[in-house]
PDB file of C-alpha atoms and ligand atoms in Angstrom:
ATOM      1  CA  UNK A   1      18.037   6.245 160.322  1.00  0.00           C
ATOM      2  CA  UNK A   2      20.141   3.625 161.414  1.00  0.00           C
ATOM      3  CA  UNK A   3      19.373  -0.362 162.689  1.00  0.00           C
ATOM      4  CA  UNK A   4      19.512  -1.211 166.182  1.00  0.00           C
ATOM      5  CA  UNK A   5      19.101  -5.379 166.070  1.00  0.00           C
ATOM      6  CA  UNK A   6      17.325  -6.698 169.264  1.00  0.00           C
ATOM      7  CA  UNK A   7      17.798 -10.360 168.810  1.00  0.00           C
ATOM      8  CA  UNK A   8      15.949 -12.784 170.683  1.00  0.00           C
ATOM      9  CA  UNK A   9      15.603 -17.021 170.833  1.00  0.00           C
ATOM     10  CA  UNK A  10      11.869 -17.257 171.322  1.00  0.00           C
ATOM     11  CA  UNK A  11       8.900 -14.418 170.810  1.00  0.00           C
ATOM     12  CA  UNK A  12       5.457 -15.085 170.137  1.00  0.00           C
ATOM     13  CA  UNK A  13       5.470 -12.682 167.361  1.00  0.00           C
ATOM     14  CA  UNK A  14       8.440  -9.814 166.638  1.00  0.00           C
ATOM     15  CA  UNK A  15       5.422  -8.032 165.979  1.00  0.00           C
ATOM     16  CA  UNK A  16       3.305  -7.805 168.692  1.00  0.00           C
ATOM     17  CA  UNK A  17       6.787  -7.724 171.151  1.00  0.00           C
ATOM     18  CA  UNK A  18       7.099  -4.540 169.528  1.00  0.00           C
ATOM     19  CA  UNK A  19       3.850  -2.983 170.064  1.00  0.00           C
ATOM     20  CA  UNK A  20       4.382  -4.162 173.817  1.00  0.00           C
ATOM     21  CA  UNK A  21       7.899  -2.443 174.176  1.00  0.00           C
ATOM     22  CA  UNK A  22       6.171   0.227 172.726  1.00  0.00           C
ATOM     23  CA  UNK A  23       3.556   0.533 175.188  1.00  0.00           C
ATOM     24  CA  UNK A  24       6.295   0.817 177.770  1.00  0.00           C
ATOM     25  CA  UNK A  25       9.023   3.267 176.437  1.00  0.00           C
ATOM     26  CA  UNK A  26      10.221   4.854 173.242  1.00  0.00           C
ATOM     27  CA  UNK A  27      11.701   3.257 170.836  1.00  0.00           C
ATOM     28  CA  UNK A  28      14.201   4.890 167.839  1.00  0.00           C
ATOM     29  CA  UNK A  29      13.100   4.567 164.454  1.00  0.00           C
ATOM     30  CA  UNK A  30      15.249   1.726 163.205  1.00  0.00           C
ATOM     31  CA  UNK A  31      14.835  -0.991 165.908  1.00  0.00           C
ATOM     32  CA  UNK A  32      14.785  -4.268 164.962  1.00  0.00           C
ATOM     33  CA  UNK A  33      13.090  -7.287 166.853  1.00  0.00           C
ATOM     34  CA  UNK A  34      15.028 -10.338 165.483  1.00  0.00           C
ATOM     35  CA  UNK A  35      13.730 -13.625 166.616  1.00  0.00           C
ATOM     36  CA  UNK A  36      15.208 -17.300 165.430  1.00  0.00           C
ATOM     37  CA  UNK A  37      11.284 -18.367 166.694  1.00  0.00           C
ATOM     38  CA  UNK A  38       8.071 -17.356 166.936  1.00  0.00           C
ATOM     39  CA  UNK A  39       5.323 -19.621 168.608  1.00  0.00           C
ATOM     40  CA  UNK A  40       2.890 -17.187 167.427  1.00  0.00           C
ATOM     41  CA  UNK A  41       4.065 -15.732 164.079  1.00  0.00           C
ATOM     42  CA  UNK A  42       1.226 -13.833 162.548  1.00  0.00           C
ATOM     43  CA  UNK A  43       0.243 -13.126 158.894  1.00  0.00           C
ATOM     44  CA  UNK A  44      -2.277 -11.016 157.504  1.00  0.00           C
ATOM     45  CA  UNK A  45      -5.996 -11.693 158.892  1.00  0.00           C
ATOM     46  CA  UNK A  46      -6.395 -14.396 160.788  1.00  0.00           C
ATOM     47  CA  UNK A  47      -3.262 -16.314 159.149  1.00  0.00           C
ATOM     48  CA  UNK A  48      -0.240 -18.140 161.088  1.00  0.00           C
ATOM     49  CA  UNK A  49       3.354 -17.304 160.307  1.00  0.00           C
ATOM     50  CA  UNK A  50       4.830 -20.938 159.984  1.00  0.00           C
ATOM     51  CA  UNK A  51       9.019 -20.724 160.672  1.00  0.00           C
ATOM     52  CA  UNK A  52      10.771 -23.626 162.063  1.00  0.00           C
ATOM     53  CA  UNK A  53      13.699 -22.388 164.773  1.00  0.00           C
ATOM     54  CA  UNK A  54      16.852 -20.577 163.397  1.00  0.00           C
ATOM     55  CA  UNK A  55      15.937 -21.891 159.567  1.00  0.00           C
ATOM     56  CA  UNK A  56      14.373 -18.150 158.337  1.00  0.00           C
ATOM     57  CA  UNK A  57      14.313 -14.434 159.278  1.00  0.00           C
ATOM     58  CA  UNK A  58      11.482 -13.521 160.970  1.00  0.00           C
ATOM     59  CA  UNK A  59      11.921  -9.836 162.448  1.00  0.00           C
ATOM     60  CA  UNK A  60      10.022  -6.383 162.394  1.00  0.00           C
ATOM     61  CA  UNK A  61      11.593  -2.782 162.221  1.00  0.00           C
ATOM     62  CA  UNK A  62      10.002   0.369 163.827  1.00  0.00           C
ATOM     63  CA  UNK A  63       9.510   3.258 161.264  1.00  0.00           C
ATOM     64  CA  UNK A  64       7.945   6.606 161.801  1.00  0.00           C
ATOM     65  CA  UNK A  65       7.953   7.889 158.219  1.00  0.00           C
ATOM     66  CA  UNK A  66       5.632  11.127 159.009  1.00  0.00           C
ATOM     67  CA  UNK A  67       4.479  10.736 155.746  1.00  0.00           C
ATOM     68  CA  UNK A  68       0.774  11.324 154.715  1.00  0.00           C
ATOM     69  CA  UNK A  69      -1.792   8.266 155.655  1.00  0.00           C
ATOM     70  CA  UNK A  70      -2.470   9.094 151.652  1.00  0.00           C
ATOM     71  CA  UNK A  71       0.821   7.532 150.982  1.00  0.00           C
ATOM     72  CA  UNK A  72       0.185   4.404 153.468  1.00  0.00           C
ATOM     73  CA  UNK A  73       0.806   2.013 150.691  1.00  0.00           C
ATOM     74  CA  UNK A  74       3.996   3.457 149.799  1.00  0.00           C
ATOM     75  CA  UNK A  75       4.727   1.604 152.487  1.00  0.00           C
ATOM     76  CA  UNK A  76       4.201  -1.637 151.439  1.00  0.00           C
ATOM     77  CA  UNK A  77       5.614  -1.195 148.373  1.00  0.00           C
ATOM     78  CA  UNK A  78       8.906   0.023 149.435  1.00  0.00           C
ATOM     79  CA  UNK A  79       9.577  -3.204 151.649  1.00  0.00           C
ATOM     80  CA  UNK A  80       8.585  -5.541 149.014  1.00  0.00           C
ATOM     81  CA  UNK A  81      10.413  -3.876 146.591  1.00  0.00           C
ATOM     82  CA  UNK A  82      13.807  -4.109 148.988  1.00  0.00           C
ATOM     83  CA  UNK A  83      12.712  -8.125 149.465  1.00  0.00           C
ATOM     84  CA  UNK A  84      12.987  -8.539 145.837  1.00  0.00           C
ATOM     85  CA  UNK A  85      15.908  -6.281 145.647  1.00  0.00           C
ATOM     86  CA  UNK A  86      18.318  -8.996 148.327  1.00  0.00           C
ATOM     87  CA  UNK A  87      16.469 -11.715 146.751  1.00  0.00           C
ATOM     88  CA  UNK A  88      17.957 -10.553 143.130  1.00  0.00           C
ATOM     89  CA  UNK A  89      21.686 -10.472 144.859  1.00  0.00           C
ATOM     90  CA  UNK A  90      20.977 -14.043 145.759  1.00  0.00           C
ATOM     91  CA  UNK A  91      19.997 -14.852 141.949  1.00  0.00           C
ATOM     92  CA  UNK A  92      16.632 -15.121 143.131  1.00  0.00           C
ATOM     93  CA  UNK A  93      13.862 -13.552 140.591  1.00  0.00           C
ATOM     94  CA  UNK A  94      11.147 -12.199 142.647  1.00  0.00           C
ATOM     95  CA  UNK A  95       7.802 -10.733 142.054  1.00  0.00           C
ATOM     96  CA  UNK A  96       5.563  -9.257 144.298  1.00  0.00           C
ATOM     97  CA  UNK A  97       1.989 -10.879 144.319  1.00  0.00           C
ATOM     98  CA  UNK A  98      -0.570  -8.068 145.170  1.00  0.00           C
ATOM     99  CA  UNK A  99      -0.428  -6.701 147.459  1.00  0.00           C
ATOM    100  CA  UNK A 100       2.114  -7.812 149.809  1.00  0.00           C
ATOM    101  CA  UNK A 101       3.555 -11.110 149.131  1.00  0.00           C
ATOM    102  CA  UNK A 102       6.729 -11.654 147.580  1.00  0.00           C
ATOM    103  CA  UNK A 103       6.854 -14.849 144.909  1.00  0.00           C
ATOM    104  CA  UNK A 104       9.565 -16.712 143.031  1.00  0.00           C
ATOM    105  CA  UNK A 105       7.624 -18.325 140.079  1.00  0.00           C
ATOM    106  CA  UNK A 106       4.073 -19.354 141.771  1.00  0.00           C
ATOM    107  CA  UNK A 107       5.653 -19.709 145.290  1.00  0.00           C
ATOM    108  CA  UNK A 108       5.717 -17.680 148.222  1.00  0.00           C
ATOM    109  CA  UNK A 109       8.762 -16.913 149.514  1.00  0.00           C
ATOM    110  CA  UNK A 110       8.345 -14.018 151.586  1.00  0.00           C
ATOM    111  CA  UNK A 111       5.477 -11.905 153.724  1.00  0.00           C
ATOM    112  CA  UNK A 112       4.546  -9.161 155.218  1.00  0.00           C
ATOM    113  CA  UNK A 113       2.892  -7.900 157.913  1.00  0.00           C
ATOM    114  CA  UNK A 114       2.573  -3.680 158.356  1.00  0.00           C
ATOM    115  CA  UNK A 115       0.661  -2.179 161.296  1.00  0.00           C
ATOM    116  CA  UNK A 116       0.445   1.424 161.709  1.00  0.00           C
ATOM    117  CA  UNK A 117      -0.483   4.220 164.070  1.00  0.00           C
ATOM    118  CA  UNK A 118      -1.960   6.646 162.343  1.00  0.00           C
ATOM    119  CA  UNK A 119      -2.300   9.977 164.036  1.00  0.00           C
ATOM    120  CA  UNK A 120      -3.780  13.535 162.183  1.00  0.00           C
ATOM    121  CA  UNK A 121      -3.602  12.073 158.742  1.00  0.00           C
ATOM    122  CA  UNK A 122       0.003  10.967 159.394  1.00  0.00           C
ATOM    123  CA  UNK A 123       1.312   7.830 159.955  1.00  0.00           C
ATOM    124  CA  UNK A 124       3.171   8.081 163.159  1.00  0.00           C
ATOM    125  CA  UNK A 125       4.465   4.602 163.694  1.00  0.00           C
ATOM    126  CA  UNK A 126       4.843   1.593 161.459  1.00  0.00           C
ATOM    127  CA  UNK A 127       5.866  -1.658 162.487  1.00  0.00           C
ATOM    128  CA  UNK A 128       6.673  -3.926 159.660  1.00  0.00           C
ATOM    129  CA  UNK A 129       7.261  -7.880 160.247  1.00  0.00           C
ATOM    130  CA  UNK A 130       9.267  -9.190 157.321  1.00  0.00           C
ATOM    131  CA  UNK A 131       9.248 -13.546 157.369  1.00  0.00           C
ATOM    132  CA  UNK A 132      11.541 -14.631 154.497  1.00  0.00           C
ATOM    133  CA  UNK A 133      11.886 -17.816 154.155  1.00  0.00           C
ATOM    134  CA  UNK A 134      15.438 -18.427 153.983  1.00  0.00           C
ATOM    135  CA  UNK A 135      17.134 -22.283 154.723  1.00  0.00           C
ATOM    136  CA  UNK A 136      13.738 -24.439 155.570  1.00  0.00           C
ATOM    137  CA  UNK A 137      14.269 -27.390 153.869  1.00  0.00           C
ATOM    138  CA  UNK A 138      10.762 -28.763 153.892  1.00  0.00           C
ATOM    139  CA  UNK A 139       7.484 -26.983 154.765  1.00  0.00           C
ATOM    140  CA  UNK A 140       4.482 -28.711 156.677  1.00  0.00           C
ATOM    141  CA  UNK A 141       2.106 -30.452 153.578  1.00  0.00           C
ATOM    142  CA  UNK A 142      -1.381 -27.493 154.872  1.00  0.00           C
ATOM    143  CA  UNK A 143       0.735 -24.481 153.894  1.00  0.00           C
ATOM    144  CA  UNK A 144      -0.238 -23.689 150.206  1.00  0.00           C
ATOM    145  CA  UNK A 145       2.714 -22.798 148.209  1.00  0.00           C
ATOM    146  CA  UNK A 146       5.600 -21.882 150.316  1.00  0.00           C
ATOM    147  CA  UNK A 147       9.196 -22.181 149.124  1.00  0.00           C
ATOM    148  CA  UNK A 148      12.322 -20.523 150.251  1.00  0.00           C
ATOM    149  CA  UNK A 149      15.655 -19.643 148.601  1.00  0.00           C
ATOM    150  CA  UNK A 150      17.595 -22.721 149.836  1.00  0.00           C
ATOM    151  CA  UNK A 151      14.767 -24.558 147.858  1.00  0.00           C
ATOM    152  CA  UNK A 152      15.532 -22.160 144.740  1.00  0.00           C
ATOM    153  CA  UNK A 153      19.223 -22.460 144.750  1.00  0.00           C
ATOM    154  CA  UNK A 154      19.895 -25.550 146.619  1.00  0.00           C
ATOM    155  CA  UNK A 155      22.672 -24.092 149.181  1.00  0.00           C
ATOM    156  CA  UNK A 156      22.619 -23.561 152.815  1.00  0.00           C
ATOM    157  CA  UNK A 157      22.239 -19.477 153.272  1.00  0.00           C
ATOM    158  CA  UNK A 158      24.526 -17.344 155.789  1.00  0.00           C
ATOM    159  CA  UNK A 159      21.359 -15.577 157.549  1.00  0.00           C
ATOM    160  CA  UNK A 160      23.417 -12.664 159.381  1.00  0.00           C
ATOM    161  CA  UNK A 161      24.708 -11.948 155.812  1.00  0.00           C
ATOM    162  CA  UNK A 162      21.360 -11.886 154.507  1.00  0.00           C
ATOM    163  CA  UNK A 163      20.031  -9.945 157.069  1.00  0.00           C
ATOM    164  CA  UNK A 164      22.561  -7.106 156.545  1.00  0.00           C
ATOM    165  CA  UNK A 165      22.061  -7.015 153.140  1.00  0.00           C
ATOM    166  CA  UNK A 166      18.006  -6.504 153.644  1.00  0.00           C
ATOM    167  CA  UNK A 167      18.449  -3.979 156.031  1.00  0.00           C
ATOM    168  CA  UNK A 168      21.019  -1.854 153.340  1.00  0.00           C
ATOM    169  CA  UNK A 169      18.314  -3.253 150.766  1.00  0.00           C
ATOM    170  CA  UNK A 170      15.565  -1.388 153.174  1.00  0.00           C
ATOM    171  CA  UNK A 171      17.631   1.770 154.236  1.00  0.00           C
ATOM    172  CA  UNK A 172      18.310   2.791 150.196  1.00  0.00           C
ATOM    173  CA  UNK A 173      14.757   2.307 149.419  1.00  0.00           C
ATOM    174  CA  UNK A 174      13.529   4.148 152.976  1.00  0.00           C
ATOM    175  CA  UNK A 175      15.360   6.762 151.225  1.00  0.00           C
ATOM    176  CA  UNK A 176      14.258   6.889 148.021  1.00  0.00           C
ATOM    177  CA  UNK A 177      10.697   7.378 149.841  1.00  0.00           C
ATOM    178  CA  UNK A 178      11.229   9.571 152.418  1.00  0.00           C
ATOM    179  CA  UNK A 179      13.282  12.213 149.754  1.00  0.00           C
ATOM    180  CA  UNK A 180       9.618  12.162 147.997  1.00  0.00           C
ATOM    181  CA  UNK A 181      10.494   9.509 144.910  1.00  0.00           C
ATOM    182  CA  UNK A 182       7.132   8.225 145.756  1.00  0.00           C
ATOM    183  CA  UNK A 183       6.139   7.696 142.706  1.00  0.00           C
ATOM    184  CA  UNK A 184       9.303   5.715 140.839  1.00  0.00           C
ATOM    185  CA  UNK A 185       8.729   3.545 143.879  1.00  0.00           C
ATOM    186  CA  UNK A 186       4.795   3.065 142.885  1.00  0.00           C
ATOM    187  CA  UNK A 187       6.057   2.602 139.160  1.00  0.00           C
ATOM    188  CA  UNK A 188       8.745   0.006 140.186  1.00  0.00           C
ATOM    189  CA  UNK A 189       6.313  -1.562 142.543  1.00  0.00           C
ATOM    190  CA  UNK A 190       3.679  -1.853 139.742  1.00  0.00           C
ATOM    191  CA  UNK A 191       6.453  -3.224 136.628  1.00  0.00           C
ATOM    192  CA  UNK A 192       7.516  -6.259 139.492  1.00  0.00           C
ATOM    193  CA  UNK A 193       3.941  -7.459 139.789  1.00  0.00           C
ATOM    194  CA  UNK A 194       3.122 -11.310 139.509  1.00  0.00           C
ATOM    195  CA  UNK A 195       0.653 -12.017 136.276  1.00  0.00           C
ATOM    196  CA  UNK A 196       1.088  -8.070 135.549  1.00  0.00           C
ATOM    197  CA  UNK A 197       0.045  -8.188 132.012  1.00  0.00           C
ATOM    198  CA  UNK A 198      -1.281 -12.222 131.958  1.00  0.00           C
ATOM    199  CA  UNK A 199      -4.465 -13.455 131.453  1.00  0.00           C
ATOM    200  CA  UNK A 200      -5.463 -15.172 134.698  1.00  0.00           C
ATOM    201  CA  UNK A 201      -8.599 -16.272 136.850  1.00  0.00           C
ATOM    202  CA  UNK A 202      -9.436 -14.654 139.786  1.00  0.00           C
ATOM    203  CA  UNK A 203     -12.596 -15.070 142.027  1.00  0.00           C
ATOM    204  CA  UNK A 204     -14.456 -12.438 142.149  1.00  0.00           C
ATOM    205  CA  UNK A 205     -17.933 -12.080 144.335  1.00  0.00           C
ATOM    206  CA  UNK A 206     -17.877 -15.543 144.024  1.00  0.00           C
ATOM    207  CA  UNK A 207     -17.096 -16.117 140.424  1.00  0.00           C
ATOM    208  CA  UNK A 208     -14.697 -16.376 138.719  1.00  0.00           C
ATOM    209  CA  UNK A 209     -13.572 -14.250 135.940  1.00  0.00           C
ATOM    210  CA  UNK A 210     -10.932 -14.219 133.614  1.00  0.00           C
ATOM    211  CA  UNK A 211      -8.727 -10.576 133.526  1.00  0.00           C
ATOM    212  CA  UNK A 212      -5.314  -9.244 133.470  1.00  0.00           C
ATOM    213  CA  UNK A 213      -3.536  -7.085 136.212  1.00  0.00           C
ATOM    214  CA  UNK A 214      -2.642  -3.819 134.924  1.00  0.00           C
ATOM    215  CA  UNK A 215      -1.298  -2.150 137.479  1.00  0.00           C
ATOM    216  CA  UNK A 216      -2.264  -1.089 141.036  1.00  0.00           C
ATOM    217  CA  UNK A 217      -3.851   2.591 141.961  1.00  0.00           C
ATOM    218  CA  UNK A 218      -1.285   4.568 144.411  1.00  0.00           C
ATOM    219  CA  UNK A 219      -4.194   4.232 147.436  1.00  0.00           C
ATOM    220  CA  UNK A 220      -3.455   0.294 146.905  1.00  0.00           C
ATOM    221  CA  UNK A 221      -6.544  -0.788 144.665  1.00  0.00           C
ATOM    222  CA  UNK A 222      -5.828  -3.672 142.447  1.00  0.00           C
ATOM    223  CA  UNK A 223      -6.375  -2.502 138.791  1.00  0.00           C
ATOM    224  CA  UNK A 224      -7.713  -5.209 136.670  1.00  0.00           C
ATOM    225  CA  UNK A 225      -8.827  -5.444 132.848  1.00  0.00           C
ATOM    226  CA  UNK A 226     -11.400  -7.849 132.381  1.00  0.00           C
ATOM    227  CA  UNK A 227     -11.846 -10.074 129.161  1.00  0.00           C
ATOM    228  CA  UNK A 228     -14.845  -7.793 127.828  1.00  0.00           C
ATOM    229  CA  UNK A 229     -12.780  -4.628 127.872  1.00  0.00           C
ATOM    230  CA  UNK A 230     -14.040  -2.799 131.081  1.00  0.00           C
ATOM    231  CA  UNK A 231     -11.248  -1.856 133.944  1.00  0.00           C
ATOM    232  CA  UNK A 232     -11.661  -1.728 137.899  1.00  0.00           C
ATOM    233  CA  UNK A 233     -10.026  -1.636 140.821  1.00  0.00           C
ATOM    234  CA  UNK A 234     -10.524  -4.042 144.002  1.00  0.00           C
ATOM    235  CA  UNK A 235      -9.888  -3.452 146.834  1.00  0.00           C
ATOM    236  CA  UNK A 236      -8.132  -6.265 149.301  1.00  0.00           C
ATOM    237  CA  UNK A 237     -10.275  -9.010 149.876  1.00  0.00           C
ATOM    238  CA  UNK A 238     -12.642  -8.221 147.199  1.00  0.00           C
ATOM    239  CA  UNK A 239     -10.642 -10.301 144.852  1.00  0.00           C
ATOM    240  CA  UNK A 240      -8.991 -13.480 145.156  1.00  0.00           C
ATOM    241  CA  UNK A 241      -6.063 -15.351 142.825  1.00  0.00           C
ATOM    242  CA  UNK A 242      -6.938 -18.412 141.609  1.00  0.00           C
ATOM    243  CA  UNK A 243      -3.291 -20.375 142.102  1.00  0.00           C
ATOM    244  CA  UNK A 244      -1.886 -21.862 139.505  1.00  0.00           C
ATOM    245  CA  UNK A 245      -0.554 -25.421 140.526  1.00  0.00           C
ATOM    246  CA  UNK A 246       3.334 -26.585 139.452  1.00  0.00           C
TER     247      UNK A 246
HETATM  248  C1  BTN B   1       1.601 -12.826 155.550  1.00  0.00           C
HETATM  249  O1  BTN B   1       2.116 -13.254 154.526  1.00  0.00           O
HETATM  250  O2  BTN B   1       0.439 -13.097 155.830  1.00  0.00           O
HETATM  251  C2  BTN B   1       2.410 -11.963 156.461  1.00  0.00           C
HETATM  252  C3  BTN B   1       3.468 -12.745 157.179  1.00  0.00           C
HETATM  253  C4  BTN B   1       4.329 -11.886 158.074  1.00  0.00           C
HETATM  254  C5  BTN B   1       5.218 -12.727 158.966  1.00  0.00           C
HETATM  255  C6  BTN B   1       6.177 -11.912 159.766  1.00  0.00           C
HETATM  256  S1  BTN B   1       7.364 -12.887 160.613  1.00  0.00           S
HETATM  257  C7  BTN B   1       7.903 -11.505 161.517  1.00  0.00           C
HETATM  258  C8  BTN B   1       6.678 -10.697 161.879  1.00  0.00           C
HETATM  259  N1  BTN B   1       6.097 -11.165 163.114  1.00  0.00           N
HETATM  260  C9  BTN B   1       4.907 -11.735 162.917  1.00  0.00           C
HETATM  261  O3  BTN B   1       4.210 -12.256 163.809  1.00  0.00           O
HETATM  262  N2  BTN B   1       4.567 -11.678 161.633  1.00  0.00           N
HETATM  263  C10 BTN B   1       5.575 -11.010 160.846  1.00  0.00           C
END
């Protein structure tokens, strides 16, 4: 696979311009819809992407993995993992808050945002919106916890540079997953979780409970161990973090 960078000034989302193009012609696998700003950046649910104009990365690549809709959250965890991978080069230690976030100590740096098109229990197309927070300076005061790396290391970041070394970051671990290393991907995945192993609170039908993550299933289920010794797994939405404050 290699990156084809479609770079524009002004989308409403690199996301949904995709799915349009889409609907109009083919596309290769490796396309990238760059944008320096989105007035409608999406996140996950009914969530706003917030990115002030040429300050981040906000872009989405076209994949067509043909790999099993089993394996849909291999997915996921192979573009976090290559998030914390560039964010490492940068000095930056990241974690990936379940299930798709990507945090430097209890901040979110980075998100995700993967939509698929599933077709005879294979995923046909994935397009998957990456907005990394790279040289914002100051974040409106109703976003909860956002931080980016110019924050972390105090110095002004070269985003083309960056951007390249994502996309290597993305192509090495596209391959580790496509050659079938599914599961060091799931393990790595799993060992970069933030509070993996920490007793936490999280809010659970409403109350909330102390546990520890220990680990995630491979369909994506959030494993937890509870403070009287029974384990489960939750699915998205069925169990919330209670943020720590800095
Ligand atoms: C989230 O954390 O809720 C997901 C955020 C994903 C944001 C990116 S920015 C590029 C792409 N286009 C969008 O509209 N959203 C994703």
């Amino acid at each position: 696979m290699k990156f084809h960078v479609i770079k524009l000034n002004k989308v409403d989302s690199t996301n949904t311009y995709m799915k349009n193009l889409l609907a109009d012609k083919e596309l290769n696998e490796g396309t990238v819809i760059l944008a320096d700003f989105q007035n409608k950046g999406r996140g996950r649910g009914k969530n706003m992407w917030y990115s002030s104009q040429g300050r981040n990365l906000t872009f989405s690549i076209l994949f067509s993995p043909k790999i099993l809709t089993d394996n849909l959250f291999s997915l996921t965890e192979f573009i976090s993992l290559s998030i914390a991978d560039v964010l490492h080069k940068y000095g930056i230690h990241a974690r990936i808050k379940w299930p798709n976030d990507i945090y430097v100590a209890n901040n979110k740096i980075a998100g995700l945002l993967i939509e698929n098109t599933l077709s005879d229990r294979k995923i046909e197309i994935s397009i998957a919106g990456i907005g990394l927070n790279v040289n914002e300076e100051k974040f409106p005061d109703n976003l909860t916890n956002p931080v980016s790396m110019f924050q972390v290391i105090q110095r002004e970041i070269d985003r083309n540079e960056l951007l390249n070394g994502l996309l290597d970051s993305i192509i090495s671990r596209y391959n580790q997953l496509i050659s079938g290393n599914l599961f060091s991907i799931h393990e790595e995945y799993c060992n970069r979780l933030y509070l993996k192993d920490k007793k936490s609170i999280y809010k659970i039908n409403g109350s909330f409970i102390e546990a520890k993550i220990i680990g995630v299933e491979t369909s994506g289920e959030l494993v937890l161990l509870h403070s009287n010794g029974f384990t489960k797994s939750y699915l998205f939405g069925e169990v919330e973090f209670v943020l720590k404050k800095e």
